[in-house]
Coordinates of C-alpha atoms in Angstrom, one line a residue:
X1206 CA 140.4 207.2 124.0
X1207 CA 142.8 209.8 125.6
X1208 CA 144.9 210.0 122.3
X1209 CA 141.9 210.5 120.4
X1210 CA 141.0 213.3 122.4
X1211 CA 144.3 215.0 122.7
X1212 CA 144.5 214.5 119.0
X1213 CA 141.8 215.8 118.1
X1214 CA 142.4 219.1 120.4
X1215 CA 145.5 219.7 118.3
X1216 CA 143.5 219.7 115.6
X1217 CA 141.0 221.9 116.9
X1218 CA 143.7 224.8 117.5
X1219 CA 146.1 225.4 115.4
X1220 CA 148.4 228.2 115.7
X1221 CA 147.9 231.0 113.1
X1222 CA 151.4 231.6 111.6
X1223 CA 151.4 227.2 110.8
X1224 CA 147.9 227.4 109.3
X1225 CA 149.3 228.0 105.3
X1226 CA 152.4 225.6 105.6
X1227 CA 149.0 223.1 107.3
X1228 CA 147.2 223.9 104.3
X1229 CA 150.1 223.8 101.7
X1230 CA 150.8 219.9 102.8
X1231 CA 147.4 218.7 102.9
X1232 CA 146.9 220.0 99.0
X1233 CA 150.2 218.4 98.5
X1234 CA 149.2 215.1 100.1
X1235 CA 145.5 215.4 98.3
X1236 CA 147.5 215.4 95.2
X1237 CA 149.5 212.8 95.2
X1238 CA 146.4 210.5 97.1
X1239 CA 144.1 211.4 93.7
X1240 CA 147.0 210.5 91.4
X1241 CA 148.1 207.1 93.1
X1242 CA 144.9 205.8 95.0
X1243 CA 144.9 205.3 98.4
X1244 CA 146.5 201.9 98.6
X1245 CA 149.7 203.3 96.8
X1246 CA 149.4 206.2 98.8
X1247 CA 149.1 204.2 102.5
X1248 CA 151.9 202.1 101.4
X1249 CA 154.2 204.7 100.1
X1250 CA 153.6 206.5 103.5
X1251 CA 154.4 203.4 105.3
X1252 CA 157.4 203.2 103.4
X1253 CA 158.9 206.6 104.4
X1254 CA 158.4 206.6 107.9
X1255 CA 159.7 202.9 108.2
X1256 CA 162.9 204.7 106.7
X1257 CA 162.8 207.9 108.2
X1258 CA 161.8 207.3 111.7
X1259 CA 161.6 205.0 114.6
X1260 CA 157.7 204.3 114.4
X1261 CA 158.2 200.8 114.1
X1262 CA 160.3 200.3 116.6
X1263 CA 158.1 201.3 119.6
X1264 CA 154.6 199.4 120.7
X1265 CA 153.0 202.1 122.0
X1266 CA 152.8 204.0 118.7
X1267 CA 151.5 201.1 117.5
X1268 CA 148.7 201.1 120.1
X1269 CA 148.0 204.9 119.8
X1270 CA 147.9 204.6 115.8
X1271 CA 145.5 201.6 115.8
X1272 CA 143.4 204.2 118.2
X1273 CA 143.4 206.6 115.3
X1274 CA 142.5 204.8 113.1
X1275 CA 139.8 203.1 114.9
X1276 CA 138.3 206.6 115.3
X1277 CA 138.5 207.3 111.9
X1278 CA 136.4 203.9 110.8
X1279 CA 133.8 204.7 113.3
X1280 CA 133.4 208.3 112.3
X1281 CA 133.4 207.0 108.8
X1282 CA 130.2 204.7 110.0
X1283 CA 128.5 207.4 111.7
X1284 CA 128.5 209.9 109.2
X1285 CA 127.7 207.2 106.2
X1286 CA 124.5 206.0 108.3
X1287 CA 123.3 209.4 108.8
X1288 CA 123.4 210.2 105.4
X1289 CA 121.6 206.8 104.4
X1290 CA 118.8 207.8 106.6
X1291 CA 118.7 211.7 105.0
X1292 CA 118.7 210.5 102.0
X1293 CA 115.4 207.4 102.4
X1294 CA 113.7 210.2 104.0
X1295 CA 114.1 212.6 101.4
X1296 CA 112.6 209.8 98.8
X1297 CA 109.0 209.4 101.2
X1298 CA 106.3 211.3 99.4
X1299 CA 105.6 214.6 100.5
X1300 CA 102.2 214.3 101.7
X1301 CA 103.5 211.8 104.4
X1302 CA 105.6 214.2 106.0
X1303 CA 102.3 216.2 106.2
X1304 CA 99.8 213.6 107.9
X1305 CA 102.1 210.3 109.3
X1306 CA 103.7 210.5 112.9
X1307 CA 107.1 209.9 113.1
X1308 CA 106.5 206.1 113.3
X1309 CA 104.8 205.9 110.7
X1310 CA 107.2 207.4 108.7
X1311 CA 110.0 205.1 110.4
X1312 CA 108.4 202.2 109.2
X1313 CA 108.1 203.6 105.7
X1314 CA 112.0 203.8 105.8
X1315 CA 112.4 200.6 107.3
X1316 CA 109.9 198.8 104.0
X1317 CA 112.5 201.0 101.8
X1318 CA 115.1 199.5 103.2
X1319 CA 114.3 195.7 102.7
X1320 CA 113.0 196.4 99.3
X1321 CA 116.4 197.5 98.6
X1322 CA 118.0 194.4 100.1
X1323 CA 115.4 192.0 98.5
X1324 CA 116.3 194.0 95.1
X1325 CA 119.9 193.8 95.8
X1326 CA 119.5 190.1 96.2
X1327 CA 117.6 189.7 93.3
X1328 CA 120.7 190.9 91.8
X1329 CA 123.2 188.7 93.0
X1330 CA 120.9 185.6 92.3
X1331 CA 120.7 187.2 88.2
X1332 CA 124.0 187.2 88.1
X1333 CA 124.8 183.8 89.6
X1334 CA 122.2 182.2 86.6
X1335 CA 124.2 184.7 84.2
X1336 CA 121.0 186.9 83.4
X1337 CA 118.5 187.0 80.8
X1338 CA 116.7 183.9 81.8
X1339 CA 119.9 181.9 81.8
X1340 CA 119.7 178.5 83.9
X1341 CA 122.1 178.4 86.6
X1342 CA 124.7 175.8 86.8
X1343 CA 123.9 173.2 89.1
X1344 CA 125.8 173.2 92.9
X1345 CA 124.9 170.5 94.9
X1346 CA 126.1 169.3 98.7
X1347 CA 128.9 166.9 98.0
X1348 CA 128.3 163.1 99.2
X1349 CA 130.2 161.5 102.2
X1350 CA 132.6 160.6 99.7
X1351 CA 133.2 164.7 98.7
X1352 CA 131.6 163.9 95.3
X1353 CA 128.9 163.5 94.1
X1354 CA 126.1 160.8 93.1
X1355 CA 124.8 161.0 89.6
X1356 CA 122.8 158.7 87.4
X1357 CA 125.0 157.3 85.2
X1358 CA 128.0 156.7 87.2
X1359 CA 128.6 158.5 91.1
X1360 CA 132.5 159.8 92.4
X1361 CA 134.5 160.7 95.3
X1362 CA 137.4 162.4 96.0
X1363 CA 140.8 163.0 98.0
X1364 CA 143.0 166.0 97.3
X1365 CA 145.6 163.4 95.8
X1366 CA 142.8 161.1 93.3
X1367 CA 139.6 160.8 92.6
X1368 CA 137.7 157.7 92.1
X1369 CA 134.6 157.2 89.6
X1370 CA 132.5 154.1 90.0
X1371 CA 130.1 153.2 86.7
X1372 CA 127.6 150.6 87.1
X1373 CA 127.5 148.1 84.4
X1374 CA 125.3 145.5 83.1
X1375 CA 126.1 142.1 85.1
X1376 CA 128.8 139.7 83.4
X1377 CA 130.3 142.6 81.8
X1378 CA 133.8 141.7 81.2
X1379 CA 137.4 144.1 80.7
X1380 CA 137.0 143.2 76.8
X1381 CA 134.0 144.8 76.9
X1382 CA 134.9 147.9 78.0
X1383 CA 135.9 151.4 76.0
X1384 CA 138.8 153.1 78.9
X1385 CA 140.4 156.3 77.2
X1386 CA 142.1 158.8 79.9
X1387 CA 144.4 161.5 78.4
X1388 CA 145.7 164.0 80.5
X1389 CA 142.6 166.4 80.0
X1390 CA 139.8 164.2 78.4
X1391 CA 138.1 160.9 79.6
X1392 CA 136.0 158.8 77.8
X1393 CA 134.6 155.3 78.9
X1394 CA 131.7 153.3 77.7
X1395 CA 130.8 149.7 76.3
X1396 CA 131.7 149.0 72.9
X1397 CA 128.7 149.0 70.5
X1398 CA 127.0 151.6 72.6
X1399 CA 127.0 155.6 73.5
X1400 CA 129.6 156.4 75.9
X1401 CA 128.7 156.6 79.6
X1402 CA 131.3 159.4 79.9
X1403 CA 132.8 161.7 77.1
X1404 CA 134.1 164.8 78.3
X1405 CA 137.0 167.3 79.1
X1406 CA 138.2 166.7 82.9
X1407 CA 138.1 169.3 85.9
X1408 CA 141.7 169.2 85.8
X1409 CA 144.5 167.6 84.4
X1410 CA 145.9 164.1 85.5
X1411 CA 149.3 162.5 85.5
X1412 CA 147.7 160.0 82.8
X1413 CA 151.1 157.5 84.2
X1414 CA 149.2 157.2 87.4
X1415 CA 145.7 156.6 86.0
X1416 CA 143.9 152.9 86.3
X1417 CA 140.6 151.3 85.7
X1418 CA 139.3 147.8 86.1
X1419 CA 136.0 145.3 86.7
X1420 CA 134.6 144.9 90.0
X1421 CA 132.1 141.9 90.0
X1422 CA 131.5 142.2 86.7
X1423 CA 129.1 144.9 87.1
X1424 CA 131.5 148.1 88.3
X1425 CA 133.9 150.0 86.3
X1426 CA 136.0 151.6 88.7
X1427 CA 138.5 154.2 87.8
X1428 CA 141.2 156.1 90.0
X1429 CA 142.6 159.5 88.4
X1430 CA 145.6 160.8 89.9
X1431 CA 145.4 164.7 89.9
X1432 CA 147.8 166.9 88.8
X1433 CA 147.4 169.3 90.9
X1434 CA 147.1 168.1 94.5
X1435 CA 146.1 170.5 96.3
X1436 CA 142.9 171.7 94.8
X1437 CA 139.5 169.8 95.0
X1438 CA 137.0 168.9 92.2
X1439 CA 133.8 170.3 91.2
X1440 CA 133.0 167.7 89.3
X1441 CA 134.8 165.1 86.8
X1442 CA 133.6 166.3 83.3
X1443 CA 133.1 169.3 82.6
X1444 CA 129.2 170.5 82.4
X1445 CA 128.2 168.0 84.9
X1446 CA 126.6 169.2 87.6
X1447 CA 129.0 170.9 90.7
X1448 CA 129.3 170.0 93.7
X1449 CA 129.9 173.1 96.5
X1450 CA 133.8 172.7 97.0
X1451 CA 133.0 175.0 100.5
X1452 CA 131.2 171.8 101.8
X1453 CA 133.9 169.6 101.4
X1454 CA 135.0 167.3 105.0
X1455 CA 138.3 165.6 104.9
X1456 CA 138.7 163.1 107.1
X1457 CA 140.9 164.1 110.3
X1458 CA 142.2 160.7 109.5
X1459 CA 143.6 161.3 106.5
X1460 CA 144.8 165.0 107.2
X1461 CA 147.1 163.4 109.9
X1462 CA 148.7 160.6 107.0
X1463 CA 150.1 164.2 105.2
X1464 CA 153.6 165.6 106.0
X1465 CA 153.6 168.6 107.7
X1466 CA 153.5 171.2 105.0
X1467 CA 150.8 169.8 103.0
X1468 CA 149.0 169.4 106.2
X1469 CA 149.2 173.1 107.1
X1470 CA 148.0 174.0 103.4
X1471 CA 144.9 171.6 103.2
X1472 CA 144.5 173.1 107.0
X1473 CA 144.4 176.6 105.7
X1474 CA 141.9 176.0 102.6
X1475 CA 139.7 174.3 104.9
X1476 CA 139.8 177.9 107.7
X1477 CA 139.4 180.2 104.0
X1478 CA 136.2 178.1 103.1
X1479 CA 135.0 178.2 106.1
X1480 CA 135.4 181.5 106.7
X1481 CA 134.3 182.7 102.9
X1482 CA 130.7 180.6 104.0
X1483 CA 130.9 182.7 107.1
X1484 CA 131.3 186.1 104.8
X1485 CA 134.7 186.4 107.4
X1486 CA 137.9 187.8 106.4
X1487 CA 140.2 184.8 105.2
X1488 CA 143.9 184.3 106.8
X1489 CA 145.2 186.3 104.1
X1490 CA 142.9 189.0 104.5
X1491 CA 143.4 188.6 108.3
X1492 CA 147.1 189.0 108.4
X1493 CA 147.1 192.3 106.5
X1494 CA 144.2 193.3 109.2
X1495 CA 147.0 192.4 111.7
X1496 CA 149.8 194.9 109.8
X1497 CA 147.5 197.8 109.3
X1498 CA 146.6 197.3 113.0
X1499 CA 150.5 197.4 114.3
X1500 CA 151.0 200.3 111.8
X1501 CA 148.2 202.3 113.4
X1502 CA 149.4 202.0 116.4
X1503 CA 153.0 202.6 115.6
X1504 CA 152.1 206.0 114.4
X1505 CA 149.1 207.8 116.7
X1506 CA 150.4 211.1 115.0
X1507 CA 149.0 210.6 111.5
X1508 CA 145.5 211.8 110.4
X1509 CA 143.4 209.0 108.7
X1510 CA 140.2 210.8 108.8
X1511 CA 139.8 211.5 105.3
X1512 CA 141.4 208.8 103.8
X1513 CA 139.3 206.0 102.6
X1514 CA 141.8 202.4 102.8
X1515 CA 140.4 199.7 101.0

């Protein structure tokens, strides 16, 4: 960490007579960071010295500015777990600072500290049901088939279709049958009696493309062509219950049968919900990782101690 250090010496002694003009263009900068945000402000920055200077041109100034700004992060964790700990031991009653040892007091901080997490996972799980007692919507492991099994009927998916298979009384014939599929709405049932499904679909279908029929006389089996093929299902109807999308395993099979581009797409979906079940940074999220990384490094010479990126 050489530049750090030499960086940091600069810092450390500044000549008297550049001290105001210092001073005058941090207040400046200050200013405009308050008014625009820091995003705005780190791109605008960006902006200029891709303009007015040769930073991105050279790889070593991208290796000395990914330096300082690794300094900067781990400063930023130093200080911000020191003032955690301050502040949990301030909280302790004041008799204990009186009689415990210093373990004891440790593992005082340590119970605070998981009854926070287990409070701010109570939380999370509050606002997943949607509070005040409300039930949570149910989000189940999809089946082999990516769908799900359900009592009335059970379904499986593709990224192209998805197939819904209703089990009917024996003998049951094509005359018998109730088949309605608009573009956002699908009813079927047996005439005389309640429908088996009646509902608003997930998503739209190209209606054209849509077909049911009798298997055996005792399956109604029904193929919806999606409108929008590159997205996967939760569930049929809506208010069923959900399946976890995350979970979803397309066959290799399958994934080799697509052209190239779609390939790379349903390739990519499957690395984001893996890495979102991982609580990793998705490819998105990686690739502007991999800019700010090549614009620390193209420019060692700018002070990102104070600024707080997002």
């Amino acid at each position: 960490m050489a530049v750090i250090s030499e960086f940091e010496e600069e810092q450390q002694a500044p000549s008297s007579s550049s001290t105001g003009i210092h001073d005058a263009d941090e207040e400046t900068l200050i200013q405009i960071l308050n008014r625009r945000g820091p995003v705005s402000f780190f791109e605008t920055v960006v902006d200029i010295l891709r303009r007015r200077s040769d930073l991105f041109k050279t790889e070593s100034s991208v290796s000395k500015l990914i330096a300082v700004l690794s300094a900067a992060k781990q400063k930023e964790v130093v200080e911000q777990t020191v003032m955690n700990k301050k502040a949990n031991k301030e909280q302790l009653p004041e008799n204990l600072a009186g009689v415990a040892k210093a373990g004891i007091k440790e593992k005082a901080i340590q119970k605070m500290e998981a009854d926070e997490t287990k409070e701010s996972t109570s939380n999370k799980l509050e606002q997943v049901d949607g509070g005040e007692g409300k039930e949570a919507e149910t989000i189940t492991k999809p089946n082999n088939g990516n769908g799900l099994d359900l009592e009335k009927y059970s379904w499986t998916q593709t990224l192209k279709e998805v197939n819904v298979n209703i089990k009917v009384p024996r003998g049951t014939k094509s005359r018998f049958v109730i088949c309605e599929i608009k573009k956002n709405h699908l009813k079927v049932g047996l005439k005389g009696q309640p429908a088996i499904i009646d509902g608003d679909l997930f998503q739209s279908v190209k209606v054209d493309d849509c077909y049911w029929s009798i298997e055996d006389q005792e399956i109604i089996s029904l193929l919806l062509t999606k409108q929008n093929q590159m997205e996967w299902w939760k569930c049929v109807t809506k208010g069923e219950p959900e399946i976890d999308t995350q979970k979803v395993e397309p066959e290799n099979s399958k994934l080799s049968d697509l052209d190239p581009e779609t390939r790379q797409t349903v390739e990519k979906m499957m690395f984001d919900q893996r890495q979102k079940s991982m609580g990793l940074p998705t490819s998105e999220e990686l690739q502007k990782q991999d800019i700010l990384k090549k614009f620390m490094a193209e420019h060692p010479e700018m002070d990102f101690s104070n600024a707080k990126i997002a």
